[in-house]
């Protein structure tokens, strides 16, 4: 395939040897298909980051490691690549390691591989489990700063967390839910993608606490482990609706909202209030169609910019700064969508 990039740049982007890249590009064989795919992904990443590759300045290679549905990692990639030119005169290049689900051991292997080959920093969204915490310690011991994004690993050696105050977000969802349901009867379905993500756990605790204080008469019905994926989410929601005929509203903590609404539709059930998180492509379309009542959103470009700045500060490329404040929580309705969402 034609490309303007030297083998050494592709090898650096892919985290592979120049000899391996050369074998892939010249079709010499002896390379696993997964390795060949890494080379082609690296070329695609370099092409998207072409303006950064040509800049002259101190270069930071940062690895973005995330377990999340594709719709969210696509939004993160777009936010980061939109921010790259603003970091000039420093040059920040990024390698992406995205997975929707899978055993935690696979995620740990990715982090350990980064620790062995080197990196200027890791921006991480991962489950809060001991194996990941230990892998972060190994990265820190290798001199690689780790910034957690969107969901935290507070017991780990991570350098900083960038994201919203998730308990406050959950309490905000409870306030909106109570206001909009009013005196109408009905139970509320709370949906988590996984109980191992700290941000979802914090949102759920904030929501339950505020509902218990303000609306103790409401019953909350929890489902979890749908991983935010439509196929698994549909089955979980449909089963919950069939068990409980009084569910009338949804607080979606972990996504899969198209599938959730389809389950309501297929059973002929009304969802009177639906509060979700993040203006990804799915939620933007659902909000515009008035299928969602509100989306709790935060500026991903601002978050990834702060994460990159934190990595650069760790290397002395920016002056020290105090602890970063939580990102602002935006309550977005069909009538106040940000300009970038209206273009989706």
mmCIF file of C-alpha atoms in Angstrom:
data_model
loop_
_atom_site.group_PDB
_atom_site.id
_atom_site.type_symbol
_atom_site.label_atom_id
_atom_site.label_comp_id
_atom_site.label_asym_id
_atom_site.label_seq_id
_atom_site.Cartn_x
_atom_site.Cartn_y
_atom_site.Cartn_z
ATOM 1 C CA UNK A 1 0.000 0.000 0.000
ATOM 2 C CA UNK A 2 1.303 3.491 -0.842
ATOM 3 C CA UNK A 3 2.214 5.858 1.985
ATOM 4 C CA UNK A 4 4.670 8.702 2.569
ATOM 5 C CA UNK A 5 6.027 7.522 5.936
ATOM 6 C CA UNK A 6 9.499 6.085 6.643
ATOM 7 C CA UNK A 7 9.616 2.560 8.048
ATOM 8 C CA UNK A 8 11.088 3.854 11.306
ATOM 9 C CA UNK A 9 8.040 6.138 11.827
ATOM 10 C CA UNK A 10 5.620 3.304 11.158
ATOM 11 C CA UNK A 11 7.565 1.016 13.488
ATOM 12 C CA UNK A 12 7.465 3.617 16.244
ATOM 13 C CA UNK A 13 3.754 4.199 15.788
ATOM 14 C CA UNK A 14 2.998 0.468 15.810
ATOM 15 C CA UNK A 15 5.432 -0.376 18.592
ATOM 16 C CA UNK A 16 7.105 -3.001 16.389
ATOM 17 C CA UNK A 17 10.591 -3.530 15.010
ATOM 18 C CA UNK A 18 11.566 -1.986 11.689
ATOM 19 C CA UNK A 19 12.306 -5.481 10.359
ATOM 20 C CA UNK A 20 8.751 -6.616 11.136
ATOM 21 C CA UNK A 21 7.258 -3.562 9.462
ATOM 22 C CA UNK A 22 9.473 -4.105 6.427
ATOM 23 C CA UNK A 23 8.273 -7.731 6.126
ATOM 24 C CA UNK A 24 4.644 -6.642 6.271
ATOM 25 C CA UNK A 25 5.007 -3.826 3.746
ATOM 26 C CA UNK A 26 6.892 -6.003 1.285
ATOM 27 C CA UNK A 27 4.726 -9.083 1.754
ATOM 28 C CA UNK A 28 7.595 -11.327 2.790
ATOM 29 C CA UNK A 29 5.496 -13.485 5.100
ATOM 30 C CA UNK A 30 6.395 -14.904 8.486
ATOM 31 C CA UNK A 31 4.203 -12.346 10.276
ATOM 32 C CA UNK A 32 0.928 -13.005 12.096
ATOM 33 C CA UNK A 33 -2.188 -11.472 10.595
ATOM 34 C CA UNK A 34 -2.811 -9.522 13.809
ATOM 35 C CA UNK A 35 0.683 -8.000 13.544
ATOM 36 C CA UNK A 36 0.075 -7.046 9.910
ATOM 37 C CA UNK A 37 -3.156 -5.345 10.990
ATOM 38 C CA UNK A 38 -1.198 -3.359 13.618
ATOM 39 C CA UNK A 39 1.109 -2.080 10.877
ATOM 40 C CA UNK A 40 -1.798 -0.979 8.691
ATOM 41 C CA UNK A 41 -3.530 0.671 11.664
ATOM 42 C CA UNK A 42 -0.297 2.521 12.433
ATOM 43 C CA UNK A 43 -0.157 3.872 8.873
ATOM 44 C CA UNK A 44 -3.788 4.998 9.147
ATOM 45 C CA UNK A 45 -3.045 6.722 12.473
ATOM 46 C CA UNK A 46 -0.005 8.453 10.975
ATOM 47 C CA UNK A 47 -2.097 9.634 8.063
ATOM 48 C CA UNK A 48 -4.680 11.182 10.414
ATOM 49 C CA UNK A 49 -1.879 12.764 12.449
ATOM 50 C CA UNK A 50 0.015 13.879 9.345
ATOM 51 C CA UNK A 51 0.274 17.530 10.442
ATOM 52 C CA UNK A 52 1.874 16.485 13.730
ATOM 53 C CA UNK A 53 4.362 14.165 12.044
ATOM 54 C CA UNK A 54 5.708 17.097 9.998
ATOM 55 C CA UNK A 55 6.039 19.525 12.915
ATOM 56 C CA UNK A 56 9.387 20.171 14.534
ATOM 57 C CA UNK A 57 9.481 20.225 18.320
ATOM 58 C CA UNK A 58 9.754 18.030 21.365
ATOM 59 C CA UNK A 59 7.869 14.832 20.572
ATOM 60 C CA UNK A 60 5.733 12.890 23.029
ATOM 61 C CA UNK A 61 4.450 9.451 22.092
ATOM 62 C CA UNK A 62 1.372 8.710 24.202
ATOM 63 C CA UNK A 63 -0.580 5.453 24.341
ATOM 64 C CA UNK A 64 -4.382 5.637 24.654
ATOM 65 C CA UNK A 65 -5.676 2.432 26.255
ATOM 66 C CA UNK A 66 -9.427 2.031 26.636
ATOM 67 C CA UNK A 67 -12.062 -0.598 27.252
ATOM 68 C CA UNK A 68 -15.283 0.955 25.971
ATOM 69 C CA UNK A 69 -17.892 0.567 23.211
ATOM 70 C CA UNK A 70 -16.780 1.642 19.751
ATOM 71 C CA UNK A 71 -19.072 4.675 19.733
ATOM 72 C CA UNK A 72 -17.195 6.098 22.761
ATOM 73 C CA UNK A 73 -13.662 5.315 21.606
ATOM 74 C CA UNK A 74 -14.493 6.906 18.248
ATOM 75 C CA UNK A 75 -15.483 10.084 20.101
ATOM 76 C CA UNK A 76 -12.252 9.985 22.138
ATOM 77 C CA UNK A 77 -10.103 9.486 19.035
ATOM 78 C CA UNK A 78 -11.815 12.407 17.286
ATOM 79 C CA UNK A 79 -11.441 14.649 20.351
ATOM 80 C CA UNK A 80 -7.758 13.859 20.737
ATOM 81 C CA UNK A 81 -6.865 14.273 17.081
ATOM 82 C CA UNK A 82 -8.736 17.592 17.005
ATOM 83 C CA UNK A 83 -6.607 18.794 19.929
ATOM 84 C CA UNK A 84 -3.202 17.697 18.617
ATOM 85 C CA UNK A 85 -2.441 20.867 16.595
ATOM 86 C CA UNK A 86 -3.171 23.063 19.645
ATOM 87 C CA UNK A 87 -0.290 21.473 21.564
ATOM 88 C CA UNK A 88 2.333 23.067 19.241
ATOM 89 C CA UNK A 89 5.289 23.691 19.603
ATOM 90 C CA UNK A 90 5.331 20.323 21.360
ATOM 91 C CA UNK A 91 4.438 17.409 19.121
ATOM 92 C CA UNK A 92 2.158 14.774 20.612
ATOM 93 C CA UNK A 93 1.680 11.529 18.729
ATOM 94 C CA UNK A 94 -0.761 8.851 19.841
ATOM 95 C CA UNK A 95 -1.073 5.090 19.598
ATOM 96 C CA UNK A 96 -4.541 3.649 20.189
ATOM 97 C CA UNK A 97 -5.349 0.400 21.987
ATOM 98 C CA UNK A 98 -9.125 0.056 22.001
ATOM 99 C CA UNK A 99 -11.247 -2.970 23.000
ATOM 100 C CA UNK A 100 -14.967 -3.207 23.629
ATOM 101 C CA UNK A 101 -14.813 -6.078 26.097
ATOM 102 C CA UNK A 102 -12.746 -9.133 26.951
ATOM 103 C CA UNK A 103 -10.752 -10.725 29.777
ATOM 104 C CA UNK A 104 -8.854 -8.341 32.016
ATOM 105 C CA UNK A 105 -5.695 -10.316 31.257
ATOM 106 C CA UNK A 106 -5.707 -8.995 27.686
ATOM 107 C CA UNK A 107 -5.801 -5.422 28.949
ATOM 108 C CA UNK A 108 -2.957 -6.132 31.379
ATOM 109 C CA UNK A 109 -0.870 -7.602 28.552
ATOM 110 C CA UNK A 110 -1.318 -4.380 26.557
ATOM 111 C CA UNK A 111 -0.169 -2.277 29.530
ATOM 112 C CA UNK A 112 2.814 -4.539 30.215
ATOM 113 C CA UNK A 113 3.820 -4.415 26.572
ATOM 114 C CA UNK A 114 3.807 -0.615 26.732
ATOM 115 C CA UNK A 115 5.938 -0.759 29.900
ATOM 116 C CA UNK A 116 8.511 -2.935 28.129
ATOM 117 C CA UNK A 117 8.809 -0.950 24.901
ATOM 118 C CA UNK A 118 8.469 2.520 26.443
ATOM 119 C CA UNK A 119 6.132 5.485 26.125
ATOM 120 C CA UNK A 120 5.973 9.099 27.281
ATOM 121 C CA UNK A 121 2.600 8.476 28.891
ATOM 122 C CA UNK A 122 -0.553 6.373 29.040
ATOM 123 C CA UNK A 123 -4.097 7.735 29.030
ATOM 124 C CA UNK A 124 -6.223 4.943 30.467
ATOM 125 C CA UNK A 125 -9.882 3.967 30.761
ATOM 126 C CA UNK A 126 -10.040 0.577 32.452
ATOM 127 C CA UNK A 127 -11.926 -1.439 35.076
ATOM 128 C CA UNK A 128 -10.955 -0.810 38.682
ATOM 129 C CA UNK A 129 -9.615 -4.282 39.463
ATOM 130 C CA UNK A 130 -6.399 -5.371 41.253
ATOM 131 C CA UNK A 131 -4.754 -6.708 38.086
ATOM 132 C CA UNK A 132 -5.029 -3.322 36.342
ATOM 133 C CA UNK A 133 -3.882 -1.475 39.469
ATOM 134 C CA UNK A 134 -0.770 -3.668 39.561
ATOM 135 C CA UNK A 135 -0.091 -3.032 35.849
ATOM 136 C CA UNK A 136 -0.276 0.722 36.449
ATOM 137 C CA UNK A 137 2.333 0.319 39.208
ATOM 138 C CA UNK A 138 4.625 -1.412 36.724
ATOM 139 C CA UNK A 139 4.178 1.451 34.262
ATOM 140 C CA UNK A 140 5.010 3.971 36.976
ATOM 141 C CA UNK A 141 8.098 1.957 37.933
ATOM 142 C CA UNK A 142 9.169 2.112 34.271
ATOM 143 C CA UNK A 143 8.943 5.909 34.391
ATOM 144 C CA UNK A 144 5.718 6.108 32.348
ATOM 145 C CA UNK A 145 3.094 8.482 33.788
ATOM 146 C CA UNK A 146 -0.504 7.238 33.705
ATOM 147 C CA UNK A 147 -3.531 9.541 33.545
ATOM 148 C CA UNK A 148 -6.938 7.959 34.057
ATOM 149 C CA UNK A 149 -9.664 9.404 31.849
ATOM 150 C CA UNK A 150 -13.444 9.263 32.460
ATOM 151 C CA UNK A 151 -13.133 6.550 35.120
ATOM 152 C CA UNK A 152 -10.571 6.509 37.917
ATOM 153 C CA UNK A 153 -8.281 3.965 39.565
ATOM 154 C CA UNK A 154 -7.864 5.774 42.906
ATOM 155 C CA UNK A 155 -5.822 3.022 44.603
ATOM 156 C CA UNK A 156 -3.297 2.883 41.754
ATOM 157 C CA UNK A 157 -0.066 4.785 41.106
ATOM 158 C CA UNK A 158 -1.734 6.872 38.400
ATOM 159 C CA UNK A 159 -0.526 10.462 38.180
ATOM 160 C CA UNK A 160 -3.947 12.120 37.884
ATOM 161 C CA UNK A 161 -7.604 11.598 37.028
ATOM 162 C CA UNK A 162 -9.366 13.711 34.416
ATOM 163 C CA UNK A 163 -13.165 13.663 34.222
ATOM 164 C CA UNK A 164 -16.363 14.662 35.951
ATOM 165 C CA UNK A 165 -17.444 14.269 39.580
ATOM 166 C CA UNK A 166 -19.463 11.121 38.975
ATOM 167 C CA UNK A 167 -21.375 11.203 42.264
ATOM 168 C CA UNK A 168 -22.532 14.715 41.440
ATOM 169 C CA UNK A 169 -23.546 13.507 37.971
ATOM 170 C CA UNK A 170 -25.622 10.688 39.454
ATOM 171 C CA UNK A 171 -27.288 13.097 41.890
ATOM 172 C CA UNK A 172 -28.029 15.467 38.982
ATOM 173 C CA UNK A 173 -29.707 12.609 37.105
ATOM 174 C CA UNK A 174 -31.827 11.857 40.188
ATOM 175 C CA UNK A 175 -32.877 15.505 40.462
ATOM 176 C CA UNK A 176 -33.938 15.619 36.821
ATOM 177 C CA UNK A 177 -35.713 12.278 37.094
ATOM 178 C CA UNK A 178 -37.705 13.392 40.124
ATOM 179 C CA UNK A 179 -38.675 16.715 38.554
ATOM 180 C CA UNK A 180 -39.834 15.166 35.283
ATOM 181 C CA UNK A 181 -41.660 12.151 36.706
ATOM 182 C CA UNK A 182 -43.452 14.365 39.178
ATOM 183 C CA UNK A 183 -46.388 12.581 40.783
ATOM 184 C CA UNK A 184 -46.649 9.897 38.124
ATOM 185 C CA UNK A 185 -46.164 6.395 39.522
ATOM 186 C CA UNK A 186 -43.474 4.090 38.184
ATOM 187 C CA UNK A 187 -40.200 2.374 38.896
ATOM 188 C CA UNK A 188 -36.822 3.436 37.463
ATOM 189 C CA UNK A 189 -34.438 1.159 35.591
ATOM 190 C CA UNK A 190 -30.757 1.882 36.262
ATOM 191 C CA UNK A 191 -28.392 0.397 33.704
ATOM 192 C CA UNK A 192 -24.628 -0.097 34.160
ATOM 193 C CA UNK A 193 -22.285 -1.502 31.547
ATOM 194 C CA UNK A 194 -20.174 -3.126 34.279
ATOM 195 C CA UNK A 195 -19.852 -2.980 38.034
ATOM 196 C CA UNK A 196 -16.052 -2.824 37.705
ATOM 197 C CA UNK A 197 -15.839 0.713 36.301
ATOM 198 C CA UNK A 198 -15.382 3.216 39.115
ATOM 199 C CA UNK A 199 -17.207 6.026 37.288
ATOM 200 C CA UNK A 200 -20.356 3.939 36.849
ATOM 201 C CA UNK A 201 -20.281 2.797 40.463
ATOM 202 C CA UNK A 202 -19.945 6.420 41.631
ATOM 203 C CA UNK A 203 -22.792 7.591 39.383
ATOM 204 C CA UNK A 204 -25.030 4.811 40.659
ATOM 205 C CA UNK A 205 -24.244 5.676 44.292
ATOM 206 C CA UNK A 206 -24.936 9.370 43.700
ATOM 207 C CA UNK A 207 -28.216 8.542 41.967
ATOM 208 C CA UNK A 208 -29.402 6.144 44.675
ATOM 209 C CA UNK A 209 -28.457 8.505 47.479
ATOM 210 C CA UNK A 210 -30.335 11.455 45.978
ATOM 211 C CA UNK A 211 -33.374 9.341 45.072
ATOM 212 C CA UNK A 212 -33.498 7.875 48.571
ATOM 213 C CA UNK A 213 -33.400 11.357 50.088
ATOM 214 C CA UNK A 214 -35.860 13.042 47.724
ATOM 215 C CA UNK A 215 -38.080 10.247 46.424
ATOM 216 C CA UNK A 216 -37.949 7.264 48.791
ATOM 217 C CA UNK A 217 -41.179 5.896 47.328
ATOM 218 C CA UNK A 218 -39.519 5.108 43.997
ATOM 219 C CA UNK A 219 -38.229 1.575 43.383
ATOM 220 C CA UNK A 220 -34.930 1.312 41.503
ATOM 221 C CA UNK A 221 -34.387 -1.768 39.334
ATOM 222 C CA UNK A 222 -30.732 -2.401 38.429
ATOM 223 C CA UNK A 223 -29.266 -4.256 35.473
ATOM 224 C CA UNK A 224 -25.531 -4.579 34.795
ATOM 225 C CA UNK A 225 -22.842 -6.271 32.717
ATOM 226 C CA UNK A 226 -24.325 -5.372 29.321
ATOM 227 C CA UNK A 227 -20.905 -3.807 28.509
ATOM 228 C CA UNK A 228 -22.760 -0.949 26.798
ATOM 229 C CA UNK A 229 -23.219 -3.195 23.738
ATOM 230 C CA UNK A 230 -26.590 -3.270 22.023
ATOM 231 C CA UNK A 231 -26.839 -7.065 21.634
ATOM 232 C CA UNK A 232 -26.390 -7.849 25.324
ATOM 233 C CA UNK A 233 -28.167 -4.712 26.537
ATOM 234 C CA UNK A 234 -31.391 -5.565 24.685
ATOM 235 C CA UNK A 235 -31.734 -8.940 26.382
ATOM 236 C CA UNK A 236 -31.074 -7.501 29.845
ATOM 237 C CA UNK A 237 -33.570 -4.656 29.432
ATOM 238 C CA UNK A 238 -36.268 -6.825 27.926
ATOM 239 C CA UNK A 239 -35.976 -9.362 30.747
ATOM 240 C CA UNK A 240 -36.214 -6.567 33.341
ATOM 241 C CA UNK A 241 -39.303 -5.094 31.676
ATOM 242 C CA UNK A 242 -40.976 -8.496 31.526
ATOM 243 C CA UNK A 243 -40.289 -9.045 35.237
ATOM 244 C CA UNK A 244 -41.446 -5.601 36.324
ATOM 245 C CA UNK A 245 -44.501 -4.057 34.609
ATOM 246 C CA UNK A 246 -44.081 -0.834 36.629
ATOM 247 C CA UNK A 247 -40.782 0.357 35.085
ATOM 248 C CA UNK A 248 -41.520 3.750 33.511
ATOM 249 C CA UNK A 249 -38.145 5.510 33.350
ATOM 250 C CA UNK A 250 -34.440 4.847 32.719
ATOM 251 C CA UNK A 251 -31.191 6.212 34.066
ATOM 252 C CA UNK A 252 -28.597 4.864 31.633
ATOM 253 C CA UNK A 253 -25.195 4.943 33.302
ATOM 254 C CA UNK A 254 -23.343 2.717 30.857
ATOM 255 C CA UNK A 255 -24.913 3.160 27.411
ATOM 256 C CA UNK A 256 -26.555 0.805 24.938
ATOM 257 C CA UNK A 257 -29.486 3.189 24.669
ATOM 258 C CA UNK A 258 -30.694 2.233 21.196
ATOM 259 C CA UNK A 259 -31.146 -1.318 22.443
ATOM 260 C CA UNK A 260 -32.844 -0.134 25.630
ATOM 261 C CA UNK A 261 -35.421 1.865 23.707
ATOM 262 C CA UNK A 262 -35.979 -1.009 21.277
ATOM 263 C CA UNK A 263 -36.832 -3.279 24.197
ATOM 264 C CA UNK A 264 -39.434 -0.758 25.395
ATOM 265 C CA UNK A 265 -40.834 -0.430 21.865
ATOM 266 C CA UNK A 266 -40.999 -4.178 21.217
ATOM 267 C CA UNK A 267 -43.006 -4.687 24.407
ATOM 268 C CA UNK A 268 -45.271 -1.726 23.700
ATOM 269 C CA UNK A 269 -44.061 0.045 26.845
ATOM 270 C CA UNK A 270 -43.637 3.792 27.350
ATOM 271 C CA UNK A 271 -40.387 5.254 28.685
ATOM 272 C CA UNK A 272 -41.585 8.491 30.253
ATOM 273 C CA UNK A 273 -38.151 9.841 31.256
ATOM 274 C CA UNK A 274 -34.754 8.743 29.949
ATOM 275 C CA UNK A 275 -31.529 10.324 31.243
ATOM 276 C CA UNK A 276 -28.241 9.189 29.663
ATOM 277 C CA UNK A 277 -24.539 10.088 29.573
ATOM 278 C CA UNK A 278 -22.267 11.413 26.795
ATOM 279 C CA UNK A 279 -23.076 12.960 23.425
ATOM 280 C CA UNK A 280 -21.750 10.157 21.257
ATOM 281 C CA UNK A 281 -23.241 9.551 17.803
ATOM 282 C CA UNK A 282 -26.037 7.305 19.126
ATOM 283 C CA UNK A 283 -27.125 9.629 21.903
ATOM 284 C CA UNK A 284 -26.951 12.687 19.662
ATOM 285 C CA UNK A 285 -29.380 11.101 17.209
ATOM 286 C CA UNK A 286 -31.674 9.854 19.989
ATOM 287 C CA UNK A 287 -31.699 13.253 21.680
ATOM 288 C CA UNK A 288 -32.472 15.037 18.429
ATOM 289 C CA UNK A 289 -35.387 12.618 17.898
ATOM 290 C CA UNK A 290 -36.643 13.358 21.449
ATOM 291 C CA UNK A 291 -36.166 9.729 22.485
ATOM 292 C CA UNK A 292 -33.920 10.864 25.348
ATOM 293 C CA UNK A 293 -35.028 13.454 27.898
ATOM 294 C CA UNK A 294 -31.510 14.742 28.605
ATOM 295 C CA UNK A 295 -27.862 13.761 28.258
ATOM 296 C CA UNK A 296 -25.299 14.527 30.966
ATOM 297 C CA UNK A 297 -22.256 15.527 28.966
ATOM 298 C CA UNK A 298 -18.746 16.846 29.462
ATOM 299 C CA UNK A 299 -16.347 18.341 26.948
ATOM 300 C CA UNK A 300 -14.166 15.449 25.755
ATOM 301 C CA UNK A 301 -11.801 17.784 23.903
ATOM 302 C CA UNK A 302 -11.158 19.698 27.106
ATOM 303 C CA UNK A 303 -10.625 16.424 28.981
ATOM 304 C CA UNK A 304 -8.128 14.968 26.513
ATOM 305 C CA UNK A 305 -6.323 18.317 26.341
ATOM 306 C CA UNK A 306 -5.942 18.301 30.121
ATOM 307 C CA UNK A 307 -4.782 14.678 30.063
ATOM 308 C CA UNK A 308 -2.121 15.534 27.450
ATOM 309 C CA UNK A 309 -1.005 18.590 29.416
ATOM 310 C CA UNK A 310 -0.666 16.428 32.536
ATOM 311 C CA UNK A 311 1.639 14.035 30.671
ATOM 312 C CA UNK A 312 3.688 16.962 29.338
ATOM 313 C CA UNK A 313 3.997 18.463 32.841
ATOM 314 C CA UNK A 314 5.305 15.124 34.097
ATOM 315 C CA UNK A 315 8.199 15.528 31.636
ATOM 316 C CA UNK A 316 8.833 19.174 32.509
ATOM 317 C CA UNK A 317 7.522 20.468 29.184
ATOM 318 C CA UNK A 318 4.926 22.690 30.900
ATOM 319 C CA UNK A 319 5.111 24.563 34.214
ATOM 320 C CA UNK A 320 3.611 22.806 37.250
ATOM 321 C CA UNK A 321 -0.068 23.343 37.985
ATOM 322 C CA UNK A 322 -2.342 22.583 40.899
ATOM 323 C CA UNK A 323 -4.753 19.651 40.948
ATOM 324 C CA UNK A 324 -7.225 19.831 38.075
ATOM 325 C CA UNK A 325 -10.853 20.476 38.926
ATOM 326 C CA UNK A 326 -13.555 18.027 37.818
ATOM 327 C CA UNK A 327 -14.937 18.664 34.348
ATOM 328 C CA UNK A 328 -18.153 20.656 34.170
ATOM 329 C CA UNK A 329 -21.334 18.576 33.911
ATOM 330 C CA UNK A 330 -23.556 19.837 31.110
ATOM 331 C CA UNK A 331 -27.279 19.012 31.033
ATOM 332 C CA UNK A 332 -28.028 18.806 27.304
ATOM 333 C CA UNK A 333 -31.558 18.713 25.900
ATOM 334 C CA UNK A 334 -32.728 18.757 22.260
ATOM 335 C CA UNK A 335 -32.790 22.556 22.513
ATOM 336 C CA UNK A 336 -29.257 23.354 23.729
ATOM 337 C CA UNK A 337 -27.082 20.860 21.874
ATOM 338 C CA UNK A 338 -23.457 21.988 21.382
ATOM 339 C CA UNK A 339 -22.491 22.995 17.822
ATOM 340 C CA UNK A 340 -20.341 19.880 17.273
ATOM 341 C CA UNK A 341 -23.318 17.657 18.162
ATOM 342 C CA UNK A 342 -25.729 19.368 15.787
ATOM 343 C CA UNK A 343 -23.420 18.447 12.900
ATOM 344 C CA UNK A 344 -23.699 14.700 13.624
#
